[in-house]
Tab-separated table of C-alpha atoms and ligand atoms in Angstrom:
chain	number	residue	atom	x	y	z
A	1	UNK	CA	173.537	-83.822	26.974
A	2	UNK	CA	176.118	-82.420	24.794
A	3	UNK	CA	177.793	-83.990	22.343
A	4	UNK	CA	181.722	-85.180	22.347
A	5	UNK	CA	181.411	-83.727	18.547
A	6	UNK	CA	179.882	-80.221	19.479
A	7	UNK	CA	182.181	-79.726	22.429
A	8	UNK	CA	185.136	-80.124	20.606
A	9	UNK	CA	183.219	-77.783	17.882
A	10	UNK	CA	183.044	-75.191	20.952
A	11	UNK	CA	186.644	-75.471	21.909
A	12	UNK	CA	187.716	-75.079	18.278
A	13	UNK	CA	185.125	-71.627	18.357
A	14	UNK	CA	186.039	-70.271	21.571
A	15	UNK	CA	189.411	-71.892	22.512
A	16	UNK	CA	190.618	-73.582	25.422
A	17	UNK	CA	190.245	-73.734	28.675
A	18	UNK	CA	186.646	-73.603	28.452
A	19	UNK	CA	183.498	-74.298	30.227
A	20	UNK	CA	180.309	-75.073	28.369
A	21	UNK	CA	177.209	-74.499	30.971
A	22	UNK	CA	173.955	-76.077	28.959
A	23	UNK	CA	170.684	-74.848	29.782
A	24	UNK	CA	168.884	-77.289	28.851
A	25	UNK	CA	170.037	-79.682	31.496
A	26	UNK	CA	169.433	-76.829	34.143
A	27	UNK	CA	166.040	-76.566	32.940
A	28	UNK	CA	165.297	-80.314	33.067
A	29	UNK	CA	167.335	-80.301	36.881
A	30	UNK	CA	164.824	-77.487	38.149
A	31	UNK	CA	161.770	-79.523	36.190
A	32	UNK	CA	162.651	-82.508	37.751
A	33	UNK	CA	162.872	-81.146	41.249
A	34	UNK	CA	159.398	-79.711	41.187
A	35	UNK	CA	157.913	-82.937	39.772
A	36	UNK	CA	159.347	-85.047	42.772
A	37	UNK	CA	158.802	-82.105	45.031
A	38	UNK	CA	155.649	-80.188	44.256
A	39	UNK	CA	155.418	-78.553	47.363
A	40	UNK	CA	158.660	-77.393	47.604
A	41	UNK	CA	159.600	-74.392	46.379
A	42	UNK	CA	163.815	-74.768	45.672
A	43	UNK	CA	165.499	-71.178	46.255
A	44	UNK	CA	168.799	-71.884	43.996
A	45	UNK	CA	171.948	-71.659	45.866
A	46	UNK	CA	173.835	-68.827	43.709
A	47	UNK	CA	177.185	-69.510	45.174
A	48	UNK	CA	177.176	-73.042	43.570
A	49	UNK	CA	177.852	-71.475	39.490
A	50	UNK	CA	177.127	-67.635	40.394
A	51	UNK	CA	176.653	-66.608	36.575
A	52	UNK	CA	173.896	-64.150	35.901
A	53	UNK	CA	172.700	-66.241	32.649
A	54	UNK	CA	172.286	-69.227	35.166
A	55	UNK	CA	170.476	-67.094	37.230
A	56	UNK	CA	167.953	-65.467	34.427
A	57	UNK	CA	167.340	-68.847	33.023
A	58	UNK	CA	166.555	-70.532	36.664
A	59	UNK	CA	164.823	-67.639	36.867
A	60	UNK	CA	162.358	-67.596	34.204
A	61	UNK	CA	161.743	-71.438	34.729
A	62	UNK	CA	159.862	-70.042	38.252
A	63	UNK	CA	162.881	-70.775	40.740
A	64	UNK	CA	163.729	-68.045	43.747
A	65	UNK	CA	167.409	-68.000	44.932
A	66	UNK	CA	169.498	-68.313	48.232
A	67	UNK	CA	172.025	-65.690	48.196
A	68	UNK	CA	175.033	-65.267	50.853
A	69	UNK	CA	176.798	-62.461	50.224
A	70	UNK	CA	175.150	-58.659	48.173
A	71	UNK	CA	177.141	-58.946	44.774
A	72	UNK	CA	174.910	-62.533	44.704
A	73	UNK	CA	171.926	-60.224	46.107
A	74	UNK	CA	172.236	-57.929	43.464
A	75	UNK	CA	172.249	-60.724	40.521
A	76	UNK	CA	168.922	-61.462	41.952
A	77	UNK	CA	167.538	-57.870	42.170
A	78	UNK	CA	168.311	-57.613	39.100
A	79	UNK	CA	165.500	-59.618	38.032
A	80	UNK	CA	162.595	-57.877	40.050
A	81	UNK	CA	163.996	-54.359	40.103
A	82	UNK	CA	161.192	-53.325	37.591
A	83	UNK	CA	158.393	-54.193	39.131
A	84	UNK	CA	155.738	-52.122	40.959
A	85	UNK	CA	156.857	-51.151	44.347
A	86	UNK	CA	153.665	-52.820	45.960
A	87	UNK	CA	153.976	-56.026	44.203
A	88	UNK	CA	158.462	-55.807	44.713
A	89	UNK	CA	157.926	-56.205	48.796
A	90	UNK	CA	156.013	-59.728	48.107
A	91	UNK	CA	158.643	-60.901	45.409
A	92	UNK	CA	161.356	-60.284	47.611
A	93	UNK	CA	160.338	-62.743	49.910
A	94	UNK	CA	159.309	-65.085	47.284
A	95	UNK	CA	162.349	-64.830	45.440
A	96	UNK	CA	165.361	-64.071	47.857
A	97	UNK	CA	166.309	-65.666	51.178
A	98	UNK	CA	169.501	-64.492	52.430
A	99	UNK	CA	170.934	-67.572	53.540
A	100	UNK	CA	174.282	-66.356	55.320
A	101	UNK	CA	173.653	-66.647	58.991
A	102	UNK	CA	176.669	-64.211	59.887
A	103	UNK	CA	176.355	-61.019	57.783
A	104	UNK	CA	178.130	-57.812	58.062
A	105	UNK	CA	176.838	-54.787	59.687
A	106	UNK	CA	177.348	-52.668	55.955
A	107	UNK	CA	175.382	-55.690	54.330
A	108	UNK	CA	172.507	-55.652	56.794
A	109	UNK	CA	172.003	-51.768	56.458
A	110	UNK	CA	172.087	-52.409	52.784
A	111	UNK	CA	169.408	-55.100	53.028
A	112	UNK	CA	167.204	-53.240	55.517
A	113	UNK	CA	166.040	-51.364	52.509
A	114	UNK	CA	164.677	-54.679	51.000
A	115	UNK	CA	163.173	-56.357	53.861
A	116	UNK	CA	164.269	-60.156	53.164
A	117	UNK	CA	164.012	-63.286	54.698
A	118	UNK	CA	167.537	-63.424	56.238
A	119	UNK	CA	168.989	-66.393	58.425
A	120	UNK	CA	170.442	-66.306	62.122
A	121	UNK	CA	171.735	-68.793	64.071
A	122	UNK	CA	172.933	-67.133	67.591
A	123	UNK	CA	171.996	-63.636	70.248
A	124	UNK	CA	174.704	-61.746	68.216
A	125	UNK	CA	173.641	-61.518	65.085
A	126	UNK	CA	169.834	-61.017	66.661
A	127	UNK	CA	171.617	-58.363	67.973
A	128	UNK	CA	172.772	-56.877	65.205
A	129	UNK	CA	169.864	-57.503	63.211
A	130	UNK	CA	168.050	-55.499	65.344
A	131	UNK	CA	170.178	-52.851	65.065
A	132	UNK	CA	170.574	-52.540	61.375
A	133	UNK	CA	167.937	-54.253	59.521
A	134	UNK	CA	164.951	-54.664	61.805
A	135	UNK	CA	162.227	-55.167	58.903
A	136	UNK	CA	164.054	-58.176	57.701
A	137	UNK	CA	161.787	-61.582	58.140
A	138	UNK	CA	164.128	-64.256	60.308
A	139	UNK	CA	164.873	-67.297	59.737
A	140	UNK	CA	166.325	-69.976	62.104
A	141	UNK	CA	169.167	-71.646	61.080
A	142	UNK	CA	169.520	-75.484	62.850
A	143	UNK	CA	172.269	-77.302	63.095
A	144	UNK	CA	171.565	-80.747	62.013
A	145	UNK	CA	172.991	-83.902	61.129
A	146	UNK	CA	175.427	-83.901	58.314
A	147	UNK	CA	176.819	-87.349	58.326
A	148	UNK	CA	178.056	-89.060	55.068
A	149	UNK	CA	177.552	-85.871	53.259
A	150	UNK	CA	180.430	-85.308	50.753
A	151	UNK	CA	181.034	-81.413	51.784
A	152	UNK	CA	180.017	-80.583	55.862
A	153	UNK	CA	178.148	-77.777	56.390
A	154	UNK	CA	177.275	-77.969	60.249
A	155	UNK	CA	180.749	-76.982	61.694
A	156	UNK	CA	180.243	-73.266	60.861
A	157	UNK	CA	176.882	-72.539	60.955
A	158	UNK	CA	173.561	-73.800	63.167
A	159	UNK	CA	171.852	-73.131	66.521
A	160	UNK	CA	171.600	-76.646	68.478
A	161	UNK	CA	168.408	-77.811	69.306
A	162	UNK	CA	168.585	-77.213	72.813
A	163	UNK	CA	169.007	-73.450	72.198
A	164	UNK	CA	166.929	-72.970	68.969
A	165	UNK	CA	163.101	-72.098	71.194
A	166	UNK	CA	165.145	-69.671	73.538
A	167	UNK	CA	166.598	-68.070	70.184
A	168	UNK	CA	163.061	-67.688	68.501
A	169	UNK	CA	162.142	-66.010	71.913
A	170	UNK	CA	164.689	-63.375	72.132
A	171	UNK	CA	164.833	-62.333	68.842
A	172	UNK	CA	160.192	-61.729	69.297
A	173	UNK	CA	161.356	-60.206	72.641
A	174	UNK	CA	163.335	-57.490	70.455
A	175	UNK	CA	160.387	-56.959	68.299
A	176	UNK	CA	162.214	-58.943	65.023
A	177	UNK	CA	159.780	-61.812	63.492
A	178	UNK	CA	160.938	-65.183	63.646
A	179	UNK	CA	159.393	-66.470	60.157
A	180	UNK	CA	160.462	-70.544	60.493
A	181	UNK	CA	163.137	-72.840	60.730
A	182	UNK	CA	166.557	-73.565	58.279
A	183	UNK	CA	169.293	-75.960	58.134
A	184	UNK	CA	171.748	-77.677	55.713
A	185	UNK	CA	172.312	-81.344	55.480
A	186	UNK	CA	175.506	-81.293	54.034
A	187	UNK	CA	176.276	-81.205	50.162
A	188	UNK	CA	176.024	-84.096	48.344
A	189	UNK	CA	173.966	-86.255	50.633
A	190	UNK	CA	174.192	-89.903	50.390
A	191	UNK	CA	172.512	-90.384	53.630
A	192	UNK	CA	168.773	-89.721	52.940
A	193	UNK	CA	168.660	-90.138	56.576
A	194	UNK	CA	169.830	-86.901	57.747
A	195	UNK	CA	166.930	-84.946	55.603
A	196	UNK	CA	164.497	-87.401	57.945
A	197	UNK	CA	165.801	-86.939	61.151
A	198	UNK	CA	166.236	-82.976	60.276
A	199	UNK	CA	162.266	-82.857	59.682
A	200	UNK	CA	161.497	-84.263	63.009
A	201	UNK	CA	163.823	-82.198	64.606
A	202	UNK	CA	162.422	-78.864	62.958
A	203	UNK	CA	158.991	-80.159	63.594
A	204	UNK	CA	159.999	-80.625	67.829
A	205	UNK	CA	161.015	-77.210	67.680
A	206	UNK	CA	157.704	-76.052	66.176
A	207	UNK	CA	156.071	-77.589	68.502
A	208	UNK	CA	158.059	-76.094	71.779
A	209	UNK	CA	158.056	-72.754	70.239
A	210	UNK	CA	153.908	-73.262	70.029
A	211	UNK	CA	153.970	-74.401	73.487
A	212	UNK	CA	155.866	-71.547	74.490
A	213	UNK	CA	153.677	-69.394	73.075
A	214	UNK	CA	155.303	-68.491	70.212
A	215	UNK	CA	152.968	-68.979	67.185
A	216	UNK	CA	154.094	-66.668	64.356
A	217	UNK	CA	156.334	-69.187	62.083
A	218	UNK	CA	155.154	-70.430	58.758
A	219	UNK	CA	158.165	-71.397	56.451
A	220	UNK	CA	160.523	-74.708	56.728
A	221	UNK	CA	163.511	-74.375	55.040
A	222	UNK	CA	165.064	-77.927	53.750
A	223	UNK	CA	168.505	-76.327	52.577
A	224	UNK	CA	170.795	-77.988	49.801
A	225	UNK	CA	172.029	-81.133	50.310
A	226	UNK	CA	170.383	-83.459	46.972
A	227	UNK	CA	172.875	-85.253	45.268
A	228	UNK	CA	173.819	-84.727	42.004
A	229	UNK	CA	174.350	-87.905	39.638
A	230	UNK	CA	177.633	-88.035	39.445
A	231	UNK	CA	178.084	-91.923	39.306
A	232	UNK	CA	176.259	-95.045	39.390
A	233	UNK	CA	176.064	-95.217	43.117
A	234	UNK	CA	173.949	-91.901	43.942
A	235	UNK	CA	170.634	-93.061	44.528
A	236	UNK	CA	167.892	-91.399	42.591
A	237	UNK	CA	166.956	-88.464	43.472
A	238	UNK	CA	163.055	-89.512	43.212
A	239	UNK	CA	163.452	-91.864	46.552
A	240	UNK	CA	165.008	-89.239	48.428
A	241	UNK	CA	161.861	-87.363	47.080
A	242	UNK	CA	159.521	-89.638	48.054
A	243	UNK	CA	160.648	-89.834	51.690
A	244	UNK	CA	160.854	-85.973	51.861
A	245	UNK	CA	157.533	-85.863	50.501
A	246	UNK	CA	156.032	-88.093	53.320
A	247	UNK	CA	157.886	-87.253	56.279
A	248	UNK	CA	156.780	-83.143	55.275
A	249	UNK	CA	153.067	-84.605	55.003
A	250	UNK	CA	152.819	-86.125	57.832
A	251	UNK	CA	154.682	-83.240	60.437
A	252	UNK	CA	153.658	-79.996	58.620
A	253	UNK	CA	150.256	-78.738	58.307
A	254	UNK	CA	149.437	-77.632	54.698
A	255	UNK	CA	149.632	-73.555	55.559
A	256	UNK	CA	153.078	-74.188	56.304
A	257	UNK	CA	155.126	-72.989	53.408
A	258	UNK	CA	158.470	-75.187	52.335
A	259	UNK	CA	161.234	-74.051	50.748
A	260	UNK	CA	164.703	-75.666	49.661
A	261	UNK	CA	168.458	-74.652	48.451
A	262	UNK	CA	169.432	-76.676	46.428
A	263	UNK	CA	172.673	-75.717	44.564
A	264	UNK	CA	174.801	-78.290	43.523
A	265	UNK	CA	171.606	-80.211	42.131
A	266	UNK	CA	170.708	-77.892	39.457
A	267	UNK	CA	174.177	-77.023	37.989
A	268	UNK	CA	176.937	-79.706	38.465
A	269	UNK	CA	175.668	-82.005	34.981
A	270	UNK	CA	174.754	-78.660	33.333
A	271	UNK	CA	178.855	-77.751	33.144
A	272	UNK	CA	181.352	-79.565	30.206
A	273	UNK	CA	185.154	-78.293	30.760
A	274	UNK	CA	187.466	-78.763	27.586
A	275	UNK	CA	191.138	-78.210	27.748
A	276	UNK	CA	193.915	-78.445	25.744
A	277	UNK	CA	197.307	-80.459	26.493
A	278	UNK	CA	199.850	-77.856	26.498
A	279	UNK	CA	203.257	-80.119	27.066
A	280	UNK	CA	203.792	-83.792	28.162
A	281	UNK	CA	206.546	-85.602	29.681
A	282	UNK	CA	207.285	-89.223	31.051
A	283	UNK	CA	207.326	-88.918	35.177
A	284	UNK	CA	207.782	-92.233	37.299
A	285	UNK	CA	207.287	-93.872	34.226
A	286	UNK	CA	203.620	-92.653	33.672
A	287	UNK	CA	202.960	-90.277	30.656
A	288	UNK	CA	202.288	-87.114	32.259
A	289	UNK	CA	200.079	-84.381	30.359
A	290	UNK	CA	200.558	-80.939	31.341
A	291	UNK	CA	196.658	-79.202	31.161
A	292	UNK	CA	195.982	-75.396	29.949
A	293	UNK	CA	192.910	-75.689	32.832
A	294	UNK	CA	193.803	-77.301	36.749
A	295	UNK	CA	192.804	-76.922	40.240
A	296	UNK	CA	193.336	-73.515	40.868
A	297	UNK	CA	191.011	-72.932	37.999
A	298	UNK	CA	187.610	-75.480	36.761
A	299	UNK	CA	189.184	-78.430	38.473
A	300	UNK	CA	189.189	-76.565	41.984
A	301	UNK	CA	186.032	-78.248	42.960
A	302	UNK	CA	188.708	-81.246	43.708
A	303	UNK	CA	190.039	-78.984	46.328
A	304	UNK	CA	187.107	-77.305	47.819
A	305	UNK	CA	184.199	-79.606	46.915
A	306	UNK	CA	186.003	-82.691	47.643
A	307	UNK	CA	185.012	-83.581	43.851
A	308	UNK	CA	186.676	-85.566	41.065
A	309	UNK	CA	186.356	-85.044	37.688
A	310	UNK	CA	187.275	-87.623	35.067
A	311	UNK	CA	189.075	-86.239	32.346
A	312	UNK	CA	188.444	-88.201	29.419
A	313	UNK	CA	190.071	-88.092	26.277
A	314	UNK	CA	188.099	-87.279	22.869
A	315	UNK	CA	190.494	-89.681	20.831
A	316	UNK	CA	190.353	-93.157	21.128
A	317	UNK	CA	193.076	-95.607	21.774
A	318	UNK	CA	194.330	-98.005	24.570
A	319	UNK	CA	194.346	-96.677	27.843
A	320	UNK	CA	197.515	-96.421	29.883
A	321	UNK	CA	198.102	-95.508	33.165
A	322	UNK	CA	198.395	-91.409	33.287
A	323	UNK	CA	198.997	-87.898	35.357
A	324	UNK	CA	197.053	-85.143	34.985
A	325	UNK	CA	198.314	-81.683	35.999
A	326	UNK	CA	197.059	-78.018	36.213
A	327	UNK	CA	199.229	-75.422	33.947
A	328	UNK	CA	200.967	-73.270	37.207
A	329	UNK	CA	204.275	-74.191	38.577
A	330	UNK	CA	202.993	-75.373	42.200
A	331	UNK	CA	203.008	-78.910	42.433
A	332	UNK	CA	199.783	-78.994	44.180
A	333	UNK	CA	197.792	-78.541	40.812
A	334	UNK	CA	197.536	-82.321	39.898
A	335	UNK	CA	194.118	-83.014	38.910
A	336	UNK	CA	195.220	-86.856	38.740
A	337	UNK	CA	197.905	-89.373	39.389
A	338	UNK	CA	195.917	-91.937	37.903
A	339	UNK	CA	193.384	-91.342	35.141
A	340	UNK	CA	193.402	-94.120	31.849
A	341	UNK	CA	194.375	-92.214	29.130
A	342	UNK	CA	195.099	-93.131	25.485
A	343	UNK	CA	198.134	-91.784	24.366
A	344	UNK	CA	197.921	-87.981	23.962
A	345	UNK	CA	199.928	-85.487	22.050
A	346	UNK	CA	200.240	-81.757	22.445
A	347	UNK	CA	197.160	-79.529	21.429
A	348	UNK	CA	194.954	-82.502	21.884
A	349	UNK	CA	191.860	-81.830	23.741
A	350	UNK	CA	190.388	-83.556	26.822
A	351	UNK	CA	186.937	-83.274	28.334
A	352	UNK	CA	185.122	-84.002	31.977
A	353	UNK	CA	181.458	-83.971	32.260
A	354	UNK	CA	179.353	-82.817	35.707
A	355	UNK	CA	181.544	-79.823	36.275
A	356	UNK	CA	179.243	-77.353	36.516
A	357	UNK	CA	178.965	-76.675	40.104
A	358	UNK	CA	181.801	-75.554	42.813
A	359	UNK	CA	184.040	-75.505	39.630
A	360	UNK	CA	184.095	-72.285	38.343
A	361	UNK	CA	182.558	-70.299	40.861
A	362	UNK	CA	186.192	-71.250	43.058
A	363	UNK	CA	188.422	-70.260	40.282
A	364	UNK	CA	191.283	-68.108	40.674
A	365	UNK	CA	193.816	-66.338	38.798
A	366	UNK	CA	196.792	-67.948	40.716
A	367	UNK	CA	200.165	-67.813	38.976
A	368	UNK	CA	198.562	-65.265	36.292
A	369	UNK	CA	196.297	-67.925	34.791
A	370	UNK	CA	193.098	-66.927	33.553
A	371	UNK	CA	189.848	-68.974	34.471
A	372	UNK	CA	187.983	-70.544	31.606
A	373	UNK	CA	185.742	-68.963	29.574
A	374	UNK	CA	182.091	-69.719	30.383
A	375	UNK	CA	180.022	-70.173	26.983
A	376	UNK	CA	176.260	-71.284	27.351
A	377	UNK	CA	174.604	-72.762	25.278
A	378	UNK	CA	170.604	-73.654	24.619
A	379	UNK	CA	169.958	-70.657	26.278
G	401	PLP	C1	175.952	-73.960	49.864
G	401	PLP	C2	174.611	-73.854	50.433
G	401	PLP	C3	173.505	-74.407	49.767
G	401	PLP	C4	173.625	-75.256	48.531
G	401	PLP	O1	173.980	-76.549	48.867
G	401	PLP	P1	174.018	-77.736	47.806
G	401	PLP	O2	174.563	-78.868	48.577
G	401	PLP	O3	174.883	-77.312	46.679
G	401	PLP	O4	172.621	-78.001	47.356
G	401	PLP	C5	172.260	-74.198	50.312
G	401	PLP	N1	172.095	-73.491	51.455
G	401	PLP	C6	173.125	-72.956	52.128
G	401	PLP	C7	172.860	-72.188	53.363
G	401	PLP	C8	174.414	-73.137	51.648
G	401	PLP	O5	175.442	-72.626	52.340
């Protein structure tokens, strides 16, 4: 937790827009995932805050990383680069999964030279795979369940169940090595249910690809999904634990590695934003404050995350009825019609909490606007 006081201490250091990323809560969010789920190993989503500080701290706590694209590849490398060449192969696969089922022919030739765990879901990119990077380790990608998730992630990407053994089969036919199963739940899960029935469904598959004589996988891959704490009515994330925890028990033999992605979980209540009103004005009879940060910039998770942010105010006073709006001239860049406000003057400073992931990473520059600047702090 950071303090109202030191944020506003930040702000006054660094100036405004700004986003404060604290370490200390992504230390307790990666603690507290391996206590509920101590034989999971989480692979941290990069693309959720890609910052290379997030990464080295993550890092050093004993997390690996999913990666989707090289720049976020290269983050990673970073951090093994040094070591011994024998040791490197083993960390690689420990540390990395590239978790993009469609990658580019430049980015496979690129990755050939590494040897990861990479994800497919369809003949093409087997195809491909084959072609340019054919000592990668595969991974299956499913497509699964992602009801009452906040953000879908099954539209895109997945194999369906009825194609997934014929998949594994093709790809061993080709001389690639099919090293387990993946899939995605959909960010910010609310239904516990869908991690459940994605289990069993991974399990099936085991077993058909066993009775087809296929016998070479050894990883599950449980994706991202947990919910992050954003309000009183996310259930804690130690019951979604606890059935995870029994439903892996009971369908996967110990020798059977797992692994997860979780993103979202580690940074969104690591992140602070602080801005500074920059103008006000009375619309449809609502004070309106005019924000030096907006949804092309911090608050763009409320575009592409389907995320709200309260903005709270650091002074106190009676709330009224308030807008909310970004600082570029398109009138899509409301962060809110209706947020209770005290009454604000120019150069104040507001604040929203759990903004750390989705936020920053989807910034732009739009209308010549600089993102914030990212300060860390208890690194
Ligand atoms: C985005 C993504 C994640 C992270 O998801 P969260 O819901 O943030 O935990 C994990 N795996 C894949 C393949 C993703 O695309």
């Amino acid at each position: 937790m950071i303090s109202k006081a030191r944020l506003q201490k930040l702000a006054e250091e660094h100036g405004t827009p700004l986003l404060v990323i604290d370490h200390d809560e992504l230390r307790k969010n990666f603690q507290m995932f391996r206590k509920y789920l101590p034989r999971v190993q989480p692979y941290f989503a990069v693309k959720a805050g890609a910052d290379p500080a997030i990464v080295r701290t993550l890092f050093e706590e004993g997390a690996s990383f999913d990666v989707a694209s090289m720049p976020e590849f290269k983050v990673v490398y970073e951090k093994i680069k040094h070591l011994p060449a024998r040791e490197r192969q083993q960390w690689i696969w420990d540390k990395i999964i590239y978790a993009n089922p469609i990658k580019p022919v430049e980015t496979l030739r690129e990755l050939n030279k590494y040897k990861p765990l990479v994800t497919f879901d369809n003949l093409d990119e087997i195809e491909k795979i084959k072609e340019h990077a054919p000592k990668a380790g595969l991974v299956l990608r499913l497509k699964v369940s992602n009801t009452g998730a906040m953000v879908e992630l099954s539209s895109k990407f997945g194999a369906s169940p009825g194609e997934a053994v014929d998949l594994i089969l093709e790809a061993d036919r080709r001389g690639l090595v099919v090293e387990g199963i993946s899939f995605h739940v959909g960010s910010q899960t609310t239904n516990f249910q869908n991690y459940v029935e994605a289990l069993n469904l991974t399990a099936d598959i085991y077993t058909e690809a066993k009775a087809r004589g296929y016998t070479k996988m050894n990883l599950v891959d449980i994706g991202g999904g947990f919910p992050a704490p954003y309000d009183k009515t996310v259930r804690p994330f130690r019951e979604l634990a606890r059935l995870i925890n029994s439903e892996i028990k009971r369908l996967f033999p110990k020798n059977i590695e797992i692994l997860a992605e979780p993103g979202r979980f580690f940074v969104a209540t690591a992140g602070y934003s602080v801005s500074k009103i920059i103008g006000r004005a009375i619309r449809d009879g609502k004070p309106s404050y005019y924000l030096d940060d907006g949804v092309y910039h911090t608050y763009s998770g409320q575009v592409f995350d389907h995320c709200m942010y309260p903005v709270k105010a650091f002074k106190r006073g009676k709330a009224q009825l308030s807008a909310v709006f970004g600082p570029t001239c398109d009138a899509f860049d409301v962060i809110s019609q209706a947020e209770y406000l005290p009454s604000l003057n120019r150069d104040d400073l507001v604040y929203s909490e759990k903004i750390g992931a989705y936020t920053y990473a989807s910034a732009t520059t739009f209308n010549g606007f600089s993102p914030a600047k990212v300060v860390h702090v208890n690194e």
